[in-house]
Coordinates of C-alpha atoms and ligand atoms in Angstrom, one line a residue:
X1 CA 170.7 -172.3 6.3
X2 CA 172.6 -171.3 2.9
X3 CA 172.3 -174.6 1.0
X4 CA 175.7 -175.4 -1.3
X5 CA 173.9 -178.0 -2.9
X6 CA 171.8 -176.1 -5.2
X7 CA 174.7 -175.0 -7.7
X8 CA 176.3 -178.5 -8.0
X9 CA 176.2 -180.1 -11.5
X10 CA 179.2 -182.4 -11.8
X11 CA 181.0 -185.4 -10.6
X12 CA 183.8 -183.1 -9.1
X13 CA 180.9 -181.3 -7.2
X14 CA 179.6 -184.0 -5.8
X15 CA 182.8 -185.3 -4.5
X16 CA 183.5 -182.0 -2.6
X17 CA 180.0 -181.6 -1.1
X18 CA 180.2 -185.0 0.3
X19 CA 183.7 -184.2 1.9
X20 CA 181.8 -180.9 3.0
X21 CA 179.3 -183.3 4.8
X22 CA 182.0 -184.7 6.4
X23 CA 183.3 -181.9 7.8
X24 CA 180.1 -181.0 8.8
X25 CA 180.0 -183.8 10.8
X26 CA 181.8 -182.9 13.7
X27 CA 179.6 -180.2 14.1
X28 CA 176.1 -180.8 14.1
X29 CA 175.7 -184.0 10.9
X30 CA 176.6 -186.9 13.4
X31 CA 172.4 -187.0 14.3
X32 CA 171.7 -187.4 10.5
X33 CA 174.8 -189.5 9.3
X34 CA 173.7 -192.2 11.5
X35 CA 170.4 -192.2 10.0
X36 CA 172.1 -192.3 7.0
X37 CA 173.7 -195.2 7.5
X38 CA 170.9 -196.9 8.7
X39 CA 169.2 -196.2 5.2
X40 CA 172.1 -197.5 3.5
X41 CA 171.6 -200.8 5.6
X42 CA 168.5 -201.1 3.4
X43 CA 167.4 -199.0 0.9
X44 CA 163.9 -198.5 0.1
X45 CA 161.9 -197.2 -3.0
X46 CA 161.3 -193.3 -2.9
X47 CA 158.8 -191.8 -5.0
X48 CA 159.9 -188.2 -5.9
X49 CA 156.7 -186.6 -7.2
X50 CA 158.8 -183.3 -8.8
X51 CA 161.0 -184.7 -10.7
X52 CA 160.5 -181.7 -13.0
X53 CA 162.9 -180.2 -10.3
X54 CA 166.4 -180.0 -10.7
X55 CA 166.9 -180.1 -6.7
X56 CA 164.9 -182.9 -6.5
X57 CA 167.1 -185.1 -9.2
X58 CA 170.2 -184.2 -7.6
X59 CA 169.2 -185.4 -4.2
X60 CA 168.1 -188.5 -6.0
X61 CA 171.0 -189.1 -7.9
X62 CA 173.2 -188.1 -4.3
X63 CA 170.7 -190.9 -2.6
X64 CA 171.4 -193.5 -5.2
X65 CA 175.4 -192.8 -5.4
X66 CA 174.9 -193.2 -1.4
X67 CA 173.3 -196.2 -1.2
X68 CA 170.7 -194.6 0.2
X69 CA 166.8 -195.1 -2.0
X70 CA 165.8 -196.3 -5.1
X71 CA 164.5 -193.6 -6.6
X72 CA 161.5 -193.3 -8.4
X73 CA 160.7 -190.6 -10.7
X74 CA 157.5 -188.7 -11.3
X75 CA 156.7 -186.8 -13.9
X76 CA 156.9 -186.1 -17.8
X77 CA 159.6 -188.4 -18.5
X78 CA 161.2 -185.5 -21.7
X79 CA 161.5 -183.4 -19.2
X80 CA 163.1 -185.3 -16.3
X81 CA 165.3 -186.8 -19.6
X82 CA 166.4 -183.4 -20.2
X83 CA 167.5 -182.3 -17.0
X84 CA 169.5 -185.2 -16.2
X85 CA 171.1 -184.2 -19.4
X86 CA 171.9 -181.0 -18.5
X87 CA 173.0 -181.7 -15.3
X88 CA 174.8 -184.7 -16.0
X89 CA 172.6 -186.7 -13.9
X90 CA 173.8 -189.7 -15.6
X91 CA 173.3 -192.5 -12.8
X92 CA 169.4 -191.8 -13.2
X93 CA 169.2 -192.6 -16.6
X94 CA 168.4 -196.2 -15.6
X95 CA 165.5 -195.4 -13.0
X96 CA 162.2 -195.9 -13.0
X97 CA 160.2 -193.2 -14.3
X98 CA 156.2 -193.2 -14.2
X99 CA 154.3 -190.2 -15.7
X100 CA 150.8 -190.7 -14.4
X101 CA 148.7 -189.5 -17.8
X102 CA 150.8 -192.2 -20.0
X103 CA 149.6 -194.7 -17.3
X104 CA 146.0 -195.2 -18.5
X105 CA 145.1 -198.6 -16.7
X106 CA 147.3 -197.8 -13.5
X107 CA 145.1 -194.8 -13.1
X108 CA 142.0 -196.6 -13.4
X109 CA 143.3 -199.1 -10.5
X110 CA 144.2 -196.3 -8.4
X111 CA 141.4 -194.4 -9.2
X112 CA 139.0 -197.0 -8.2
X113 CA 140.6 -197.8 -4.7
X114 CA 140.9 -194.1 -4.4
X115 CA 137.1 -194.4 -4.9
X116 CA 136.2 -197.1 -2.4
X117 CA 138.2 -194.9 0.5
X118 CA 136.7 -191.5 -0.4
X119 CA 133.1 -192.1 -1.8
X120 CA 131.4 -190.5 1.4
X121 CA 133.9 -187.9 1.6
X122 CA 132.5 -186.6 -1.7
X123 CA 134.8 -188.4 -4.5
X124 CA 133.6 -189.6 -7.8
X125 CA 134.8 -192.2 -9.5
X126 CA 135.1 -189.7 -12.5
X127 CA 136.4 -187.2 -10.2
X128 CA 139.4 -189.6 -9.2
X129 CA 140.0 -190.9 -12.8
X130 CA 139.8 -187.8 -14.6
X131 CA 141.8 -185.6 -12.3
X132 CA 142.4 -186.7 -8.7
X133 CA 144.3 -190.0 -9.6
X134 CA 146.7 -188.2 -12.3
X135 CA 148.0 -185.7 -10.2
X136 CA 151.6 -186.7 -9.3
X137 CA 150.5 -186.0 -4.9
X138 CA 147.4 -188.6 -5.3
X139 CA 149.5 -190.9 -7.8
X140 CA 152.4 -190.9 -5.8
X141 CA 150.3 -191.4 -2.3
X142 CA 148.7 -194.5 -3.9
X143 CA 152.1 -196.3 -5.2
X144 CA 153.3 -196.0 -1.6
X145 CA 149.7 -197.3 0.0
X146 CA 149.4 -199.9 -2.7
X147 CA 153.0 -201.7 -1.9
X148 CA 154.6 -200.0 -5.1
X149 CA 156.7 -197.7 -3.5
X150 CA 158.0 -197.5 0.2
X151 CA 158.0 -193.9 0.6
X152 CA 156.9 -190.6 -0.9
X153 CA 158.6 -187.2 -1.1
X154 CA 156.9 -184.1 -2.3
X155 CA 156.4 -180.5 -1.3
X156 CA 159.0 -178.8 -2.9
X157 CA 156.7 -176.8 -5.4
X158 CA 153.3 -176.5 -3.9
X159 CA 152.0 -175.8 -0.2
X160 CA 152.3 -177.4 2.4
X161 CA 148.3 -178.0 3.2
X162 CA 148.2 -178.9 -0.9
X163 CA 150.6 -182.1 -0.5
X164 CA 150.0 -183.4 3.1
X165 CA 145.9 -183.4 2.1
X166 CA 146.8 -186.4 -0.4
X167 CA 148.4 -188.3 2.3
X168 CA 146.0 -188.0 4.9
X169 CA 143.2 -189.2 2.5
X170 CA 144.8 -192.2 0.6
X171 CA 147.4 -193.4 3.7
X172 CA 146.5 -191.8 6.9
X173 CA 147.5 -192.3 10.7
X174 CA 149.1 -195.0 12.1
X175 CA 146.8 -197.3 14.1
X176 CA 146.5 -195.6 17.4
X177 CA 147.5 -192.1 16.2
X178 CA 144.9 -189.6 16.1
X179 CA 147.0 -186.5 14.7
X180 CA 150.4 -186.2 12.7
X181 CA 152.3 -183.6 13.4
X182 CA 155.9 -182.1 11.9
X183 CA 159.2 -181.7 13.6
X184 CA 162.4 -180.3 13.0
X185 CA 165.7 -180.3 14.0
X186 CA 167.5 -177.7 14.5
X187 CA 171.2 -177.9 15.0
X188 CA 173.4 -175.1 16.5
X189 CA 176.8 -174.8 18.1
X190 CA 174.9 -175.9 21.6
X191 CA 173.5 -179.0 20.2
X192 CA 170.8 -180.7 18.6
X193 CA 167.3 -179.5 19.5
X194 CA 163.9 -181.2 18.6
X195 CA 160.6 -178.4 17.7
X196 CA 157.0 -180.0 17.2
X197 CA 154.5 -179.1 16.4
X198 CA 156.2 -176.7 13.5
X199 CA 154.0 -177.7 10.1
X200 CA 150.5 -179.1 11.1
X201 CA 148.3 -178.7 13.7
X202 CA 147.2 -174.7 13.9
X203 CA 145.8 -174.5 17.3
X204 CA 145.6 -177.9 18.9
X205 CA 143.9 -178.6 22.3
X206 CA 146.2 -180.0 25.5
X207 CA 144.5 -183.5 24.3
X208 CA 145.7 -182.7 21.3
X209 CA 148.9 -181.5 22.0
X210 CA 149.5 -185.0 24.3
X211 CA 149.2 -186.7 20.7
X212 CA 152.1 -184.7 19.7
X213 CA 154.1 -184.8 22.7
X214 CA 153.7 -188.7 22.5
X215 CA 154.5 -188.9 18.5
X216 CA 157.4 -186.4 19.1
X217 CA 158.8 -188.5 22.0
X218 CA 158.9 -191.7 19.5
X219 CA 161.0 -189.5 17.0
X220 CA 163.1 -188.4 19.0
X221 CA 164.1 -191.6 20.8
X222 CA 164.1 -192.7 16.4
X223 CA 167.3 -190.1 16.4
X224 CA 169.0 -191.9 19.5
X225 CA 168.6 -189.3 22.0
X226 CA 166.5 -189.4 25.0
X227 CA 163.7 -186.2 25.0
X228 CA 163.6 -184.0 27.7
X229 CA 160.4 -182.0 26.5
X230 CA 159.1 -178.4 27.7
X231 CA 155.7 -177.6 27.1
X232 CA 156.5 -173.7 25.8
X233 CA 154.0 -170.6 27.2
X234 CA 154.7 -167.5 27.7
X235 CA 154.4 -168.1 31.6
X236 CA 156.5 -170.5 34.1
X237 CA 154.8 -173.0 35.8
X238 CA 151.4 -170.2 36.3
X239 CA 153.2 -167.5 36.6
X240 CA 150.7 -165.7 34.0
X241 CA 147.0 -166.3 33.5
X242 CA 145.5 -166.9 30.2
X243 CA 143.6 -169.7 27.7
X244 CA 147.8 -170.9 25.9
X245 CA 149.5 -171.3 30.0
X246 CA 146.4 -173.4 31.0
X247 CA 146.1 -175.3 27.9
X248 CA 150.2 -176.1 28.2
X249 CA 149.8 -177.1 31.7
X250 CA 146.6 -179.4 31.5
X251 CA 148.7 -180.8 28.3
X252 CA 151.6 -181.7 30.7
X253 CA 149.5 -183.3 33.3
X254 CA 147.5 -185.6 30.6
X255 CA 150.8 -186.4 29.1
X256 CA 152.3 -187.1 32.8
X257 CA 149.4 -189.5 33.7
X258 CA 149.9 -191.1 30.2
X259 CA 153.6 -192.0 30.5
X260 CA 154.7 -191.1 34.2
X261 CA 158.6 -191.7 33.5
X262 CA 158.7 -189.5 30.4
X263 CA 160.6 -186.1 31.6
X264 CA 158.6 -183.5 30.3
X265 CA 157.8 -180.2 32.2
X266 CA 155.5 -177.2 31.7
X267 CA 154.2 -174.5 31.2
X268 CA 157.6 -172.5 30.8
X269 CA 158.9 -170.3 29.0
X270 CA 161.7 -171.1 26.1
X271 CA 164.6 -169.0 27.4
X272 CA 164.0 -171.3 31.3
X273 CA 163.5 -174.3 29.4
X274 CA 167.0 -174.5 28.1
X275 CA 168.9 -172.7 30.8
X276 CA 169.8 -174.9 33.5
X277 CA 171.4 -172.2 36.3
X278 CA 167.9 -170.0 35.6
X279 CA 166.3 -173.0 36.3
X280 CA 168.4 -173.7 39.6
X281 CA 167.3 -171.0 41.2
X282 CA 164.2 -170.0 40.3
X283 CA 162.5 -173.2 40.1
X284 CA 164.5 -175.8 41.3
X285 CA 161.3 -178.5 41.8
X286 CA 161.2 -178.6 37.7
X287 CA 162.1 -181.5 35.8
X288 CA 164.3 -180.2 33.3
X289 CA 166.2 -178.5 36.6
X290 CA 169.1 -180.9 36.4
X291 CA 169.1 -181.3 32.8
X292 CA 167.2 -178.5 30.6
X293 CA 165.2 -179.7 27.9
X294 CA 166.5 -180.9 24.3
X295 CA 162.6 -180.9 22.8
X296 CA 160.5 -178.1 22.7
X297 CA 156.6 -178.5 22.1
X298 CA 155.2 -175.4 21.2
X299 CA 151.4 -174.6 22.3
X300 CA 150.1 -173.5 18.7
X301 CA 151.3 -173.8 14.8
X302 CA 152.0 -170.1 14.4
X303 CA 154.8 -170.1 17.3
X304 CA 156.9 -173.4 16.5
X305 CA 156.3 -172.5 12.8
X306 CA 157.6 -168.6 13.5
X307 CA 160.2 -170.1 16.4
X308 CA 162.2 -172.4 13.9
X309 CA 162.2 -170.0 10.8
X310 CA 163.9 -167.2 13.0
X311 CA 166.7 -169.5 14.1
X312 CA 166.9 -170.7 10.7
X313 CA 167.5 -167.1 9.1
X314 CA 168.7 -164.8 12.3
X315 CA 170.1 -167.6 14.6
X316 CA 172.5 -169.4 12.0
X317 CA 171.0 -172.9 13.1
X318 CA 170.8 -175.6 10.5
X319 CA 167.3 -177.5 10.2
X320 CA 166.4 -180.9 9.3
X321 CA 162.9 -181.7 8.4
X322 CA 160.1 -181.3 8.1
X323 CA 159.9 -185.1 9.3
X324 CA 155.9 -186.1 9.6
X325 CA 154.8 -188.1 12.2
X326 CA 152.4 -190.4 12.7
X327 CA 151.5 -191.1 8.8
X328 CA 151.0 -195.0 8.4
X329 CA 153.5 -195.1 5.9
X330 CA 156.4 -193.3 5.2
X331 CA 155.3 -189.7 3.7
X332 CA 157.4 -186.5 4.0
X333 CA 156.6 -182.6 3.4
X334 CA 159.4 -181.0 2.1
X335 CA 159.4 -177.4 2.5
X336 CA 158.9 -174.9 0.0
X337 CA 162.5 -174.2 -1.6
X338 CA 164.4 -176.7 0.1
X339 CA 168.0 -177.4 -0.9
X340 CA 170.2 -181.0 -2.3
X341 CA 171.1 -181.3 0.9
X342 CA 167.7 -180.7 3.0
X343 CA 165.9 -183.1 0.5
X344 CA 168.7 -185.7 0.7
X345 CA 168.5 -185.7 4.7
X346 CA 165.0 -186.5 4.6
X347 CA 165.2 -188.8 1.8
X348 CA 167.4 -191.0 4.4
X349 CA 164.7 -190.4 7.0
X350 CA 162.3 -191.5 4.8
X351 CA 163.6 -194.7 4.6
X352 CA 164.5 -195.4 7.9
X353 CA 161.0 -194.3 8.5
X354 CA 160.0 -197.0 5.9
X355 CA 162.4 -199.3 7.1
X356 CA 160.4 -199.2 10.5
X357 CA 157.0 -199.2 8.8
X358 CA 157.9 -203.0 7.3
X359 CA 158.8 -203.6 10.9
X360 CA 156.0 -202.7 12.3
X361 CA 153.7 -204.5 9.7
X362 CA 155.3 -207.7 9.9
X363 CA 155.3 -207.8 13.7
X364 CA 151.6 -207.1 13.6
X365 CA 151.1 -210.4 10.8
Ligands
LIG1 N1 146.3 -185.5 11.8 C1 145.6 -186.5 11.2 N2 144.6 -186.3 10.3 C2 144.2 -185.1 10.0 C3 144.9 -184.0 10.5 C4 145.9 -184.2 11.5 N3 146.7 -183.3 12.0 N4 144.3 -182.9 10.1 C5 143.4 -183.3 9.2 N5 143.3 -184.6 9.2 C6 142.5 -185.4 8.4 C7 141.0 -185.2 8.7 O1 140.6 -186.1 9.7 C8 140.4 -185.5 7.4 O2 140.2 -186.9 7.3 P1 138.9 -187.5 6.5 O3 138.7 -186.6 5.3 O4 139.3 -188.9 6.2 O5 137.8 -187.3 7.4 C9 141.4 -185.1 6.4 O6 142.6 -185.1 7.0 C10 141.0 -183.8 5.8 O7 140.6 -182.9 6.8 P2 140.1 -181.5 6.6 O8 139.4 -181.1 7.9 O9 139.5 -181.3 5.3 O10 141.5 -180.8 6.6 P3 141.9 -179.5 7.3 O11 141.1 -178.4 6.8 O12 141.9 -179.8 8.8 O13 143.4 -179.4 6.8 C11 145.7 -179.5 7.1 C12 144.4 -180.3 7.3 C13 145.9 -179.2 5.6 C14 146.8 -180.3 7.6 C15 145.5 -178.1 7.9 O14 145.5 -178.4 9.2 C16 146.6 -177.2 7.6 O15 146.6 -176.4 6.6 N6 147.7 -177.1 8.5 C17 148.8 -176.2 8.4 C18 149.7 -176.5 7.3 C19 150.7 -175.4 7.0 O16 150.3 -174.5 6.3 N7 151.8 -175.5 7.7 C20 152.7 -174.4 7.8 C21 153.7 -174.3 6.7 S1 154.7 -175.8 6.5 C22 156.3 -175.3 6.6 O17 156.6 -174.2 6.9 C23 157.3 -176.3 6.2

């Protein structure tokens, strides 16, 4: 997706890319504008942990012009100053920015509740004060886990493995999850189309894979639409031996017993799980016969990782996410290089994400 975003630097600009969302929305934006109004309904408090990013500010300063997030800033405050200089950034003057080495006794705090989770997983107290704790991933993690923040976006700079390792230690699963896993959404001229796993799990087992069927079905109910899931293979329904056909069907069947009215078929290949007459008549018992599938769960990291990127570059699709699922709070990836206009998406699914969370953790009080 060619983002227009990145070159914006004025008022004007922003004006014009918001009447390019707009248009856009006709097309494939109406999934993520409702999201985005659900944000605005109420706004959260979103750590940015690059705020030594231009990209980063000006989806910051788009969220908060939007009514979307109350950004918080991370990082060395000269620097972020100076860029929202440059870029005439001018309604973030007034936010809150937190650069963790000037933050002596905020450290220590997080430090030693970093401490009390991590001791038998090899942390120090000196190790989480002296390093650990100032790093903007940790620091921004433990804002989010301590009630300080209500979500956290970071990944724009550093691997993905680098930034999600943070999360999982200081905030972890949601009770009764036992992996995350990443989606995205990718949007063409024949719809909106959901792809898990696509960022975390590298070769997960059909147990494992029913985690992320499950996780994925929540999200995708979260963007209004109803899944319709194929398990992908490169075989239909056995029509080819081998260890990635058995492991999608056995995941089907576990997933089947878990939640008998969720549609979901499997093992199948891509091109028959989104063409209804192929379907028809060659396998007209499936599922997804009637109605071919709108989510796709791919058997292994490498092909929903490979699968999305292609349509991204060669299949002129637009993506939204990486959106993380499962985290106990609201925590999102960004990809490496994202645009203004993929961070500012998942800013607003961050806090409808975060929204969410409170209800969750109020109905459990
Ligand atoms: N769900 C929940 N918890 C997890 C998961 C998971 N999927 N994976 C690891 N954890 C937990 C572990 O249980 C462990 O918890 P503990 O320390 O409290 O016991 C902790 O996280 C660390 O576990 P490790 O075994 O040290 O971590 P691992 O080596 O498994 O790394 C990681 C986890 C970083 C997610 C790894 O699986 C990974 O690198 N995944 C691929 C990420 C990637 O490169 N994606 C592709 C690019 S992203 C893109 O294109 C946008």
């Amino acid at each position: 997706a060619i983002d227009t975003g990145v070159a914006r630097n004025t008022i004007e600009d922003w004006e014009q890319y918001k009447l390019e969302l707009e248009e856009r929305i006709g097309i494939d934006q109406r999934l993520i504008s409702r999201i985005i109004t659900r944000a605005r309904r109420n706004p959260k408090r979103v750590v940015f942990a690059e705020s030594d990013d231009v990209n980063i500010l000006k989806a910051a300063q788009l969220s908060l012009d939007e009514g979307v997030a109350i950004p918080i800033l991370l990082g060395k405050i000269d620097v972020i100053n100076q860029l929202i200089e440059e870029h005439e950034l001018d309604g973030l003057r007034d936010c809150k920015m937190i650069d963790p080495y000037l933050e002596p006794e905020k450290v220590e705090e997080f430090a030693e509740a970093f401490f009390e989770k991590r001791q038998r997983k090899g942390v120090t107290l000196k190790m989480a004060r002296k390093s650990m704790m100032r790093s903007r991933n940790h620091f921004g993690c433990m804002m989010v886990e301590k009630g300080e923040a209500d979500a956290f976006i970071s990944g724009l700079s550093n691997d993905y493995p680098k930034t999600i390792l943070p999360a999982l230690q200081i905030i972890g699963v949601e009770p009764g999850v036992n992996r995350v896993g990443g989606m995205y959404i990718i949007s063409n001229s024949k719809g909106n189309f959901f792809f898990a796993d696509t960022t975390v799990n590298l070769n997960p087992t059909a147990e494992e894979l029913v985690d992320i069927i499950g996780l994925t079905a929540r999200v995708v109910r979260f963007f209004d639409t109803e899944p319709r899931m194929a398990m992908l293979s490169y075989s239909n329904f056995g029509s080819a031996r081998g260890e990635v056909p058995e492991k999608a069907a056995k995941a089907v069947k576990l997933a089947k017993e878990k939640w008998p009215d969720l549609v979901i078929d499997g093992d199948i290949q891509a091109n028959a799980a989104l063409n209804k007459d192929f379907l028809k008549e060659n396998y007209p018992f499936s599922e997804l016969a009637e109605n071919p599938a709108n989510t796709l769960i791919f058997p292994d990291l490498d092909s929903g990782n490979i699968a999305y990127k292609l349509l991204m570059e060669l299949g002129g699709a637009e993506a939204i996410g990486p959106v993380l699922m499962g985290m106990n709070k609201s925590v999102h990836v960004l990809q490496v290089g994202s645009g203004v206009r993929d961070i500012f998406n998942m800013v607003a699914i961050a806090v409808v994400d975060a929204q969410l969370n409170e209800k969750r953790e109020n109905s459990a009080k």
